[in-house]
Amino acid sequence: MNPVFTVCMEFPDLMKRIFAVILSIFLILGLFPAAVFAAPDWPSNISIEADGGIVMDADSGAVLFGKNLHETYYPASITKVLTALVVLENCDLNEEVTYSYDAVYNVESGSSNAGLDEGDVLTVRDSLYAMLLQSANEAANALAEHVAGSREAFAEMMNAKAAELGCQDSHFANPSGLNDENHYTSAYDMALICQAAIKNPVFLEIDGSRYYDLPPTKRYPEGSTVYAHHAMLIPSRADYYEGAFGGKTGYTSLAGNTLVTFASRNGMTLVAVVLNGHQTHYSDTKAMLDFGFSNFQTSRISDLDSRFSSLADDMSIAGLPAGDLSRLSLEEGMITLPLSASIGDADVSVNYQLEDSAPENAIAQVQYTYNDRVVGTAYLMAKDGVELPGSTDGEASAPLEGETPAPETEANAADSGKAESSVSAGTIALTAAAVLAAALVAAAAAWHFYQRKKEAEKLARRRAERRRRLEESGEWEEFEKIRAQQRERRKETEK
């Protein structure tokens, strides 16, 4: 028996650590070409007039271009993307919404509306069309009251949802996006919200519609029709963009022009966000989308990266216990790279601390970075529930019931002796190589942890600032309460 395997079976925790180290060493040394060439530069031939903006690949989450990514701005009516997402996660489309006096009249004079009045009764579906196409503020208010009882309580749900999606720069105070000094977001946070929204098929159906017929109301006894405002979705408009399939417009005196747009071409889906635009929101969006589609490609990681599938063979050749590692696969991940680059130009890190949302058979999360940009993530999976070495609490496999272990013959003993001698020689050589590899890995790890520490400190400062703002507004305790409730509901759902 391989002596390395014997020791590791007796110490399962050691086995897991050895597996992690071996995987890292082979990823860095054994699976990459010896020659190292500088990766092509990240494309940068773009500029926009708006104060803040971003174009993100919706599948990989890679940020292709950003301007003032984490600066905060007033979002105006693009807020309604988050409002719709919260409503869809908490309501049936056929539920009836009764419009209160406060919902209809507690809006700024002259702001967008669908002509609805106190006492009107529409379904959630009708109200969502009015809100997303016509940008009706009274519809946003009525939906918020229907879901949470009040606009203030609904805003707390919005903040909890934003935090769940990873937003760190935002605070929402109302469902419509009308002016409020405590209502703000960043380009990056808004892209995360849009990335989540377009995964909802009902949101896509409503948001991508050109028009919708509302039922009879007090002011319109014959019914009325609401129309999409986003010019890039309308073929007859000069700003129409081929491939655009959804988005939301926004404007207030404080926010300026804001715009979110979703578009697909050649297998890529992009999200573009413009904040505090200066009447160039459409040209800025076109510039960002053109930049993304012209300079990048998005692919399934498992189609490009075969290094993990060859890991077991490489480990076996080195005399290490690979077991069922041939059943490892890289799944559920996309990567976005410049057209002039290949996946070999990306750096890879492996994280074994998985979140609760990770797939059941996930062993680790593999993150790809390109010139310090995160360009894709994927999960390293064990197929068919295969257990890793060391996951059986260190017990050797027992013979099945009724099965007699084969006796060790002299020939077997001789073969075993030869094998152990061979392994011993191989182990010495491997140990020398491993020492060198470990030194290189240690240096790389030190730099990696230094960078991680800096990122963690930056994130902690951002969270502290967020908490300070919430405490000043008296909303921190309620915010934490809602997040706790959401975590409990998620646990119940997973059961």
GROMACS .gro file of C-alpha atoms in nm, residues 3-22 321 389-391 393-394:
model
   26
    3PRO     CA    1   0.269   0.483   0.254
    4VAL     CA    2   0.134   0.833   0.190
    5PHE     CA    3  -0.214   0.688   0.154
    6THR     CA    4  -0.173   0.479   0.473
    7VAL     CA    5  -0.078   0.780   0.684
    8CYS     CA    6  -0.360   0.988   0.542
    9MET     CA    7  -0.622   0.721   0.606
   10GLU     CA    8  -0.519   0.721   0.972
   11PHE     CA    9  -0.541   1.099   0.988
   12PRO     CA   10  -0.842   1.213   0.779
   13ASP     CA   11  -0.796   1.584   0.857
   14LEU     CA   12  -0.438   1.557   0.732
   15MET     CA   13  -0.570   1.390   0.418
   16LYS     CA   14  -0.798   1.680   0.344
   17ARG     CA   15  -0.516   1.928   0.392
   18ILE     CA   16  -0.284   1.723   0.173
   19PHE     CA   17  -0.551   1.708  -0.095
   20ALA     CA   18  -0.590   2.085  -0.084
   21VAL     CA   19  -0.213   2.142  -0.108
   22ILE     CA   20  -0.175   1.883  -0.385
  321PRO     CA   21  -0.354   0.858  -0.393
  389PRO     CA   22  -1.033   1.073   0.023
  390GLY     CA   23  -1.044   1.128   0.398
  391SER     CA   24  -1.419   1.185   0.407
  393ASP     CA   25  -1.351   0.936   0.907
  394GLY     CA   26  -1.025   0.754   0.838
   0.00000   0.00000   0.00000
